[in-house]
Amino acid sequence: MKRTKIKSLLNKKAIGQEVCVKGWVRTRRGSKNVSFISLNDGSTINNIQIVAEVDQFKDEVLKRITTGSAISVIGILVDSKGSGQSVELLAAGIDILGDADPDEYPLQPKKHSLEFLREKAHLRFRTNTFSAVFRLRHALTFAVHKFFNDKGFVNIHTPIITGADAEGAGEMFQVTNLNLVDTPKIDGKVDYTQDFFSIKTNLTVSGQLEAELGALSLGHVYTFGPTFRAENSNTSRHLSEFWMIEPEVAFADLEENMDLAEEFLKYCIQYCITNCEDDLRFLDSRLADEEKTLKKEERSEMSLLERLQFVIENDFERLTYKEAVDILRNSKPNKKKKFNYIIEGFGSDLQSEHERYLVEKKFKKPVIITDFPKGIKAFYMKQNEDGETVRAMDILFPLIGEIVGGSQREEDLNKLSKRMEEMEICKEELWWYLETRKFGTCIHSGFGLGFERLIMFVTGMKNIRDVIPFPRTPQNADF
């Protein structure tokens, strides 16, 4: 028989019909007369209950139905007589597709820590928490593409291997096929002319610079791909390999850039609320249970579902960096030195604790900060007339802090060239980027969204390692 997904069966449209389901056993319990098997196939967070009359099946078959085993069941779908489920499947035939030795299978029906499950990343998809997280990751991926497609954007694939450092930070993974034992050198320096690409190359930290090239012809473009940073950080908010969404729009200034980003974030969150209700309700309940173990002052003021509505229902507060610094400098946590990083004045780099204060305490809504000091921002950002600030914007969310960073890009060739010299950015490496300012330049803007940060916000997961299937972090590249 053709397999029917459990998600489809739970809508009760097949009541009274013979169906076939296949999945993995979550639990099996029962008496000497009947076995109750909880089965999940990944299509939904909800399981279906299989009712198997013991006298209809060989004992050796029932013994092989253990947690983690894969089975196929043919039976009649009926309204459930018991509590806890609306329908159940009266089994007429059961085939064991794959055994799971209960003495070795690590995911038994009990609560496992997230740290333990990271060590079992090849199996953690089978837990309720991670099946919900990765269904939501898929939903957000689809929402991203749908949003931009419906607005007429063109998706472009920018290079993963690059000779350019988009951020000028230098924390990049090098790509080479040189013999590392006997590296060719000239005058004591590595001879990259003998390397595969004849130049020094790295894994990209951003597709933005190449996306700008596309925008200055196609008008509206976006990238959605993997990026890499060799930052030796083991925090709950950093990965060495992560995914970035980077739209670039020709003829758009900073105001239009902010409007696009706000609309985009609200769209993605609303898409999940509309299409992933069961998973979000589970994660909302999971987070509530987790919060109960925290001290009262450490608990969130809003539930997961309330936070999502909070973003959708509020217009984002917009203020300049100078206004934000003035608010922070005069705030109680700053005056009483409760911030880990005290705000002294203009030029201070805002930390997560400052960003969250503005969102969660001061304005109680998402915040967009604009016009940052040029000294703490990248070389490509549009310079303001004051000579001190650039037309940059950061979007701040509750719990997360910065979730989006963007700017109007500097289209003036002379200003861009001078800024690169000031920041010691190699103009020879980026000759192609500079040429776009010579041939039909125009106002254009864009932003970057760290995809895993968005997933953390939507799922309520507190560690970024738990929203990507196989996290890459310092000293960890397992799986």
Coordinates of C-alpha atoms in Angstrom, one line a residue:
M1 CA 0.0 0.0 0.0
K2 CA 1.0 3.6 -0.6
R3 CA 2.3 5.2 2.6
T4 CA 0.2 8.0 4.2
K5 CA 1.9 10.6 6.4
I6 CA 0.8 10.9 10.0
K7 CA 0.1 14.6 9.7
S8 CA -2.5 13.7 7.1
L9 CA -4.1 11.0 9.1
L10 CA -4.6 13.2 12.2
N11 CA -7.0 15.4 10.3
K12 CA -9.5 12.4 10.6
K13 CA -10.5 12.4 6.9
A14 CA -9.5 8.8 6.5
I15 CA -11.6 7.5 9.4
G16 CA -12.8 3.9 8.7
Q17 CA -10.3 3.4 5.9
E18 CA -7.4 1.0 5.6
V19 CA -4.1 2.9 5.6
C20 CA -0.4 2.3 5.7
V21 CA 2.0 4.3 7.9
K22 CA 5.7 4.1 8.3
G23 CA 7.8 5.8 11.0
W24 CA 10.0 5.4 14.1
V25 CA 8.7 4.1 17.4
R26 CA 8.8 6.6 20.2
T27 CA 7.4 4.2 22.9
R28 CA 5.6 0.9 23.3
R29 CA 3.5 0.0 26.3
G30 CA 0.6 -2.3 27.0
S31 CA -0.6 -5.4 28.7
K32 CA -0.6 -9.1 27.9
N33 CA -3.6 -8.6 25.5
V34 CA -2.8 -5.3 23.7
S35 CA 0.2 -3.2 22.8
F36 CA 0.1 0.6 22.3
I37 CA 2.8 1.9 20.0
S38 CA 3.5 5.6 19.6
L39 CA 4.7 6.3 16.1
N40 CA 6.2 9.4 14.5
D41 CA 7.3 9.9 10.9
G42 CA 8.6 13.5 11.1
S43 CA 5.7 15.1 9.2
T44 CA 4.3 16.5 12.5
I45 CA 5.3 16.8 16.1
N46 CA 2.3 14.7 17.0
N47 CA 2.5 10.9 17.1
I48 CA -0.2 8.4 16.1
Q49 CA -1.1 5.6 18.4
I50 CA -1.0 2.1 17.0
V51 CA -3.2 -0.5 18.7
A52 CA -1.9 -4.0 18.2
E53 CA -3.8 -7.0 19.6
V54 CA -1.1 -9.3 21.0
D55 CA -2.7 -12.5 19.8
Q56 CA -2.6 -11.3 16.2
F57 CA 1.2 -11.0 16.0
K58 CA 4.1 -13.3 16.6
D59 CA 5.9 -12.7 19.9
E60 CA 9.3 -12.2 18.1
V61 CA 7.8 -9.3 16.0
L62 CA 6.4 -7.5 19.1
K63 CA 9.7 -7.9 20.9
R64 CA 11.5 -6.1 18.1
I65 CA 9.2 -3.0 18.4
T66 CA 11.5 -0.9 20.6
T67 CA 12.1 2.8 20.9
G68 CA 13.9 4.0 17.8
S69 CA 13.0 1.1 15.5
A70 CA 11.5 1.7 12.1
I71 CA 8.2 0.0 11.3
S72 CA 5.5 -0.2 8.7
V73 CA 1.9 -0.6 9.8
I74 CA -1.3 -1.4 7.8
G75 CA -4.6 -1.0 9.6
I76 CA -7.9 0.7 10.0
L77 CA -8.0 4.4 11.2
V78 CA -10.6 4.8 13.9
D79 CA -11.7 7.4 16.5
S80 CA -9.7 6.9 19.6
K81 CA -11.5 5.4 22.6
G82 CA -8.8 6.6 25.0
S83 CA -7.6 10.1 26.0
G84 CA -4.6 11.9 24.6
Q85 CA -5.3 11.3 20.9
S86 CA -8.2 11.9 18.6
V87 CA -7.5 8.9 16.3
E88 CA -5.7 5.6 16.5
L89 CA -4.7 2.9 14.1
L90 CA -6.0 -0.7 14.6
A91 CA -3.1 -2.7 13.3
A92 CA -3.7 -5.6 11.0
G93 CA -0.1 -6.0 9.9
I94 CA 3.3 -4.8 11.2
D95 CA 6.6 -5.1 9.4
I96 CA 9.9 -4.3 11.1
L97 CA 12.0 -2.2 8.7
G98 CA 14.9 -1.4 11.0
D99 CA 15.8 -2.7 14.5
A100 CA 17.1 -0.4 17.3
D101 CA 18.9 -2.4 20.0
P102 CA 17.4 -1.0 23.3
D103 CA 20.8 -1.6 25.0
E104 CA 22.6 0.6 22.6
Y105 CA 20.0 3.2 21.3
P106 CA 20.9 6.4 23.2
L107 CA 17.6 8.2 22.9
Q108 CA 15.3 6.5 25.4
P109 CA 11.9 7.9 26.4
K110 CA 13.2 10.4 29.0
K111 CA 14.4 14.0 29.0
H112 CA 17.9 14.4 27.6
S113 CA 20.0 17.6 28.0
L114 CA 20.7 19.7 25.0
E115 CA 24.4 19.3 25.6
F116 CA 24.0 15.5 25.4
L117 CA 21.9 15.8 22.2
R118 CA 24.6 17.9 20.5
E119 CA 26.9 14.9 20.9
K120 CA 24.2 12.8 19.2
A121 CA 23.5 15.3 16.4
H122 CA 23.0 12.4 14.0
L123 CA 20.0 11.3 16.0
R124 CA 18.7 14.4 17.7
F125 CA 16.3 15.1 14.8
R126 CA 14.1 12.3 16.3
T127 CA 13.4 14.2 19.5
N128 CA 10.3 16.5 19.7
T129 CA 12.4 19.6 20.3
F130 CA 14.7 19.2 17.4
S131 CA 12.1 17.9 14.9
A132 CA 10.1 21.1 15.8
V133 CA 13.2 23.3 15.4
F134 CA 14.2 21.9 12.0
R135 CA 10.7 22.0 10.6
L136 CA 10.6 25.7 11.6
R137 CA 14.0 26.2 10.0
H138 CA 12.5 24.8 6.8
A139 CA 9.5 27.0 7.1
L140 CA 11.6 30.1 7.5
T141 CA 13.8 29.1 4.6
F142 CA 10.7 28.8 2.4
A143 CA 9.3 32.1 3.8
V144 CA 12.6 33.9 2.9
H145 CA 12.5 32.8 -0.7
K146 CA 8.7 33.5 -1.0
F147 CA 9.0 37.0 0.4
F148 CA 11.7 38.1 -2.0
N149 CA 10.3 36.2 -5.0
D150 CA 6.9 37.8 -4.5
K151 CA 8.5 41.3 -4.3
G152 CA 10.4 40.7 -7.6
F153 CA 13.9 40.1 -6.2
V154 CA 16.4 37.9 -8.1
N155 CA 18.3 35.3 -6.0
I156 CA 22.0 35.2 -6.9
H157 CA 24.6 32.7 -5.7
T158 CA 27.7 34.5 -4.6
P159 CA 31.1 32.8 -4.2
I160 CA 32.0 30.7 -1.2
I161 CA 35.7 30.9 -2.1
T162 CA 36.9 34.5 -2.4
G163 CA 40.0 36.6 -2.5
A164 CA 38.3 39.5 -0.8
D165 CA 37.6 40.2 2.9
A166 CA 34.2 42.0 2.8
E167 CA 34.4 43.1 6.4
G168 CA 38.1 43.9 6.6
A169 CA 38.2 41.9 9.8
G170 CA 40.7 39.3 8.7
E171 CA 39.0 36.4 10.6
M172 CA 38.7 34.1 7.6
F173 CA 39.4 30.5 6.9
Q174 CA 42.1 30.1 4.2
V175 CA 41.5 27.8 1.2
T176 CA 44.6 26.2 -0.3
N177 CA 46.0 23.1 -1.9
L178 CA 49.6 23.9 -1.3
N179 CA 51.8 21.3 0.3
L180 CA 51.7 22.5 3.9
V181 CA 54.8 20.4 4.8
D182 CA 56.9 21.9 2.0
T183 CA 55.2 25.3 1.2
P184 CA 56.7 27.1 -1.8
K185 CA 58.1 30.5 -0.8
I186 CA 59.7 33.6 -2.3
D187 CA 61.8 35.8 -0.1
G188 CA 60.5 34.0 2.9
K189 CA 56.8 34.5 2.0
V190 CA 54.4 32.0 0.7
D191 CA 54.3 31.9 -3.1
Y192 CA 50.6 31.9 -3.8
T193 CA 51.2 32.0 -7.6
Q194 CA 51.7 28.2 -7.2
D195 CA 48.4 27.8 -5.3
F196 CA 45.2 26.5 -7.1
F197 CA 43.8 30.0 -7.8
S198 CA 47.2 31.7 -8.1
I199 CA 46.2 34.1 -5.2
K200 CA 45.5 33.8 -1.5
T201 CA 41.9 32.7 -1.1
N202 CA 39.5 32.2 1.8
L203 CA 36.0 31.1 2.7
T204 CA 33.6 34.1 2.4
V205 CA 32.4 36.0 5.4
S206 CA 29.7 37.7 3.3
G207 CA 28.2 37.8 -0.1
Q208 CA 27.3 41.5 0.1
L209 CA 30.0 42.9 -2.2
E210 CA 29.1 40.6 -5.0
A211 CA 25.4 41.1 -4.3
E212 CA 25.9 44.8 -4.9
L213 CA 27.2 44.1 -8.3
G214 CA 24.0 42.2 -9.1
A215 CA 21.8 45.0 -7.7
L216 CA 23.5 47.6 -9.9
S217 CA 22.1 45.8 -12.9
L218 CA 19.2 43.6 -11.8
G219 CA 17.8 46.2 -9.4
H220 CA 16.6 44.0 -6.6
V221 CA 18.7 40.9 -5.6
Y222 CA 19.3 38.7 -2.5
T223 CA 21.7 36.1 -1.4
F224 CA 21.0 33.2 0.9
G225 CA 24.0 31.0 1.6
P226 CA 26.7 29.8 4.0
T227 CA 29.3 32.1 5.4
F228 CA 32.3 31.5 7.6
R229 CA 34.2 33.3 10.3
A230 CA 37.4 32.0 12.0
E231 CA 36.6 33.9 15.2
N232 CA 37.7 31.9 18.2
S233 CA 34.5 32.3 20.1
N234 CA 32.6 29.7 22.1
T235 CA 29.6 31.8 23.1
S236 CA 26.0 30.7 22.7
R237 CA 25.6 33.2 19.8
H238 CA 28.5 32.4 17.5
L239 CA 29.1 29.7 14.9
S240 CA 32.1 29.3 12.6
E241 CA 29.8 28.3 9.7
F242 CA 26.4 29.9 9.4
W243 CA 23.9 31.1 6.9
M244 CA 23.3 34.7 5.8
I245 CA 20.4 36.4 4.0
E246 CA 21.7 39.6 2.2
P247 CA 19.3 41.7 0.0
E248 CA 20.7 44.6 -2.0
V249 CA 18.4 47.2 -3.7
A250 CA 19.4 49.8 -6.3
F251 CA 17.9 53.3 -5.9
A252 CA 17.0 52.7 -2.3
D253 CA 18.1 54.9 0.6
L254 CA 18.4 54.1 4.3
E255 CA 14.7 54.7 5.0
E256 CA 13.6 52.3 2.3
N257 CA 16.2 49.8 3.6
M258 CA 14.7 49.9 7.1
D259 CA 11.2 49.6 5.7
L260 CA 12.2 46.5 3.7
A261 CA 13.9 44.9 6.7
E262 CA 11.0 45.5 9.1
E263 CA 8.5 44.1 6.5
F264 CA 10.7 41.1 5.9
L265 CA 11.1 40.2 9.5
K266 CA 7.4 40.5 10.2
Y267 CA 6.5 38.4 7.2
C268 CA 8.8 35.5 8.2
I269 CA 7.5 35.4 11.7
Q270 CA 3.9 35.6 10.6
Y271 CA 4.5 32.8 8.1
C272 CA 5.6 30.5 11.0
I273 CA 2.7 31.5 13.2
T274 CA 0.3 30.7 10.3
N275 CA 1.9 27.5 9.1
C276 CA 3.7 25.9 12.1
E277 CA 1.2 26.2 15.0
D278 CA 1.7 22.8 16.5
D279 CA 5.5 23.1 16.6
L280 CA 5.4 26.6 18.0
R281 CA 2.9 25.6 20.7
F282 CA 5.2 22.7 21.7
L283 CA 8.3 25.0 21.8
D284 CA 6.3 27.6 23.7
S285 CA 5.4 25.0 26.4
R286 CA 9.0 23.7 26.4
L287 CA 10.4 27.2 27.0
A288 CA 7.9 27.9 29.8
D289 CA 9.1 24.7 31.6
E290 CA 12.7 25.8 31.1
E291 CA 12.0 29.2 32.5
K292 CA 10.5 27.7 35.7
T293 CA 14.0 26.5 36.6
L294 CA 15.5 30.0 36.5
K295 CA 15.5 32.6 39.1
K296 CA 12.6 35.0 38.9
E297 CA 14.8 37.9 37.8
E298 CA 16.2 35.8 35.0
R299 CA 12.9 34.8 33.5
S300 CA 11.5 36.4 30.3
E301 CA 8.6 38.7 30.7
M302 CA 6.9 37.2 27.7
S303 CA 6.2 33.7 26.5
L304 CA 7.6 32.6 23.1
L305 CA 4.3 33.1 21.3
E306 CA 3.8 36.5 23.0
R307 CA 7.3 37.5 21.8
L308 CA 6.4 36.6 18.2
Q309 CA 3.2 38.7 18.4
F310 CA 5.2 41.5 20.0
V311 CA 7.3 41.9 16.9
I312 CA 4.4 41.6 14.5
E313 CA 2.1 44.0 16.3
N314 CA 4.6 46.8 17.0
D315 CA 6.1 49.4 14.6
F316 CA 9.8 49.3 15.2
E317 CA 11.1 52.3 17.2
R318 CA 13.7 54.2 15.1
L319 CA 16.3 56.4 16.7
T320 CA 19.9 57.5 16.0
Y321 CA 23.0 56.1 17.6
K322 CA 23.5 59.4 19.4
E323 CA 20.0 59.3 20.9
A324 CA 20.5 55.7 21.9
V325 CA 23.8 56.5 23.6
D326 CA 22.3 59.4 25.5
I327 CA 19.5 57.2 26.7
L328 CA 21.9 54.5 27.8
R329 CA 24.3 56.9 29.5
N330 CA 21.5 58.3 31.6
S331 CA 19.9 54.9 32.4
K332 CA 19.9 53.5 35.9
P333 CA 21.9 50.3 35.0
N334 CA 24.7 52.6 33.5
K335 CA 24.7 55.1 36.4
K336 CA 24.7 52.3 39.0
K337 CA 27.4 50.4 37.0
K338 CA 25.2 47.4 36.5
F339 CA 26.2 47.1 32.8
N340 CA 29.2 45.0 32.2
Y341 CA 30.3 47.6 29.7
I342 CA 29.7 51.2 30.9
I343 CA 28.6 53.7 28.3
E344 CA 30.9 56.7 28.4
G345 CA 29.5 58.6 25.4
F346 CA 29.7 58.9 21.6
G347 CA 31.9 56.2 20.1
S348 CA 31.0 53.4 22.5
D349 CA 30.3 50.1 20.8
L350 CA 26.9 48.9 21.9
Q351 CA 26.9 45.4 23.5
S352 CA 24.1 42.9 23.7
E353 CA 23.1 44.1 27.2
H354 CA 22.7 47.7 25.9
E355 CA 20.6 46.6 22.9
R356 CA 18.3 44.5 25.1
Y357 CA 17.8 47.3 27.5
L358 CA 16.6 49.6 24.7
V359 CA 14.2 46.9 23.4
E360 CA 13.0 45.2 26.6
K361 CA 13.1 48.1 29.2
K362 CA 13.0 51.4 27.5
F363 CA 10.8 51.1 24.4
K364 CA 9.3 47.7 24.8
K365 CA 9.3 47.1 21.1
P366 CA 11.9 46.2 18.4
V367 CA 14.3 49.0 17.8
I368 CA 16.3 50.3 14.8
I369 CA 19.4 52.3 15.5
T370 CA 20.8 54.5 12.7
D371 CA 23.7 56.8 12.0
F372 CA 26.6 55.1 13.8
P373 CA 30.1 56.5 14.2
K374 CA 32.1 55.6 11.1
G375 CA 34.9 54.3 13.3
I376 CA 32.9 51.3 14.4
K377 CA 31.4 50.4 11.0
A378 CA 32.6 48.9 7.7
F379 CA 34.3 50.8 4.9
Y380 CA 31.5 50.5 2.4
M381 CA 28.8 52.4 4.4
K382 CA 27.5 55.8 3.1
Q383 CA 29.1 58.7 4.9
N384 CA 26.9 61.4 6.4
E385 CA 27.6 65.1 5.9
D386 CA 28.8 65.5 9.5
G387 CA 32.0 63.6 8.6
E388 CA 31.6 61.5 11.8
T389 CA 28.7 59.1 11.1
V390 CA 27.6 56.7 8.4
R391 CA 24.1 55.8 7.2
A392 CA 24.0 52.4 8.9
M393 CA 21.2 50.6 10.7
D394 CA 21.0 47.8 13.3
I395 CA 17.7 46.1 14.2
L396 CA 17.4 44.9 17.8
F397 CA 15.1 42.2 19.0
P398 CA 14.2 41.1 22.6
L399 CA 16.6 38.4 24.0
I400 CA 18.6 38.4 20.8
G401 CA 19.9 41.9 20.6
E402 CA 21.2 42.7 17.1
I403 CA 19.4 40.6 14.5
V404 CA 19.9 42.7 11.3
G405 CA 22.8 45.0 10.3
G406 CA 22.7 47.1 7.2
S407 CA 23.4 50.4 5.5
Q408 CA 23.1 52.7 2.6
R409 CA 26.2 51.9 0.6
E410 CA 28.8 54.6 -0.4
E411 CA 28.3 55.3 -4.1
D412 CA 30.8 58.2 -4.3
L413 CA 34.1 56.8 -5.7
N414 CA 36.3 59.3 -4.1
K415 CA 34.8 59.0 -0.7
L416 CA 34.8 55.2 -0.9
S417 CA 38.4 55.1 -2.1
K418 CA 39.6 57.5 0.7
R419 CA 37.8 55.4 3.3
M420 CA 39.4 52.2 2.1
E421 CA 42.8 53.9 2.4
E422 CA 42.0 55.1 6.0
M423 CA 41.0 51.5 7.0
E424 CA 43.9 49.9 5.1
I425 CA 41.6 47.9 2.8
C426 CA 43.5 46.7 -0.2
K427 CA 42.0 48.5 -3.3
E428 CA 43.9 46.3 -5.7
E429 CA 41.9 43.3 -4.4
L430 CA 38.6 45.1 -4.8
W431 CA 39.2 46.9 -8.1
W432 CA 36.0 45.4 -9.5
Y433 CA 34.0 46.8 -6.5
L434 CA 35.4 50.3 -7.0
E435 CA 34.7 50.2 -10.8
T436 CA 30.9 49.9 -10.1
R437 CA 31.3 53.5 -8.7
K438 CA 32.7 54.6 -12.1
F439 CA 30.1 53.1 -14.4
G440 CA 26.6 54.1 -13.7
T441 CA 26.7 54.4 -9.9
C442 CA 23.6 55.2 -7.9
I443 CA 22.2 55.2 -4.4
H444 CA 21.8 51.7 -3.2
S445 CA 21.3 49.9 0.1
G446 CA 21.1 46.5 1.7
F447 CA 21.3 44.5 4.9
G448 CA 22.4 41.2 6.3
L449 CA 20.4 38.8 8.5
G450 CA 22.1 35.9 10.3
F451 CA 19.6 33.2 9.6
E452 CA 20.4 31.2 12.8
R453 CA 19.7 34.3 14.9
L454 CA 16.3 34.5 13.4
I455 CA 15.6 30.8 14.1
M456 CA 16.7 31.3 17.7
F457 CA 14.2 34.1 18.1
V458 CA 11.3 32.1 16.5
T459 CA 12.0 28.8 18.3
G460 CA 13.1 30.2 21.7
M461 CA 16.3 28.1 21.6
K462 CA 19.0 29.8 23.6
N463 CA 22.1 28.3 22.0
I464 CA 22.8 28.9 18.4
R465 CA 24.3 25.3 18.2
D466 CA 20.7 24.0 18.6
V467 CA 19.2 25.7 15.5
I468 CA 21.7 24.4 12.8
P469 CA 21.8 20.6 12.1
F470 CA 25.5 20.2 12.5
P471 CA 27.2 23.1 14.3
R472 CA 30.8 24.1 13.4
T473 CA 32.5 25.8 16.3
P474 CA 36.2 26.1 17.5
Q475 CA 37.6 22.6 17.9
N476 CA 34.4 21.0 16.7
A477 CA 33.7 19.7 13.2
D478 CA 32.0 16.4 14.0
F479 CA 29.4 14.8 11.7

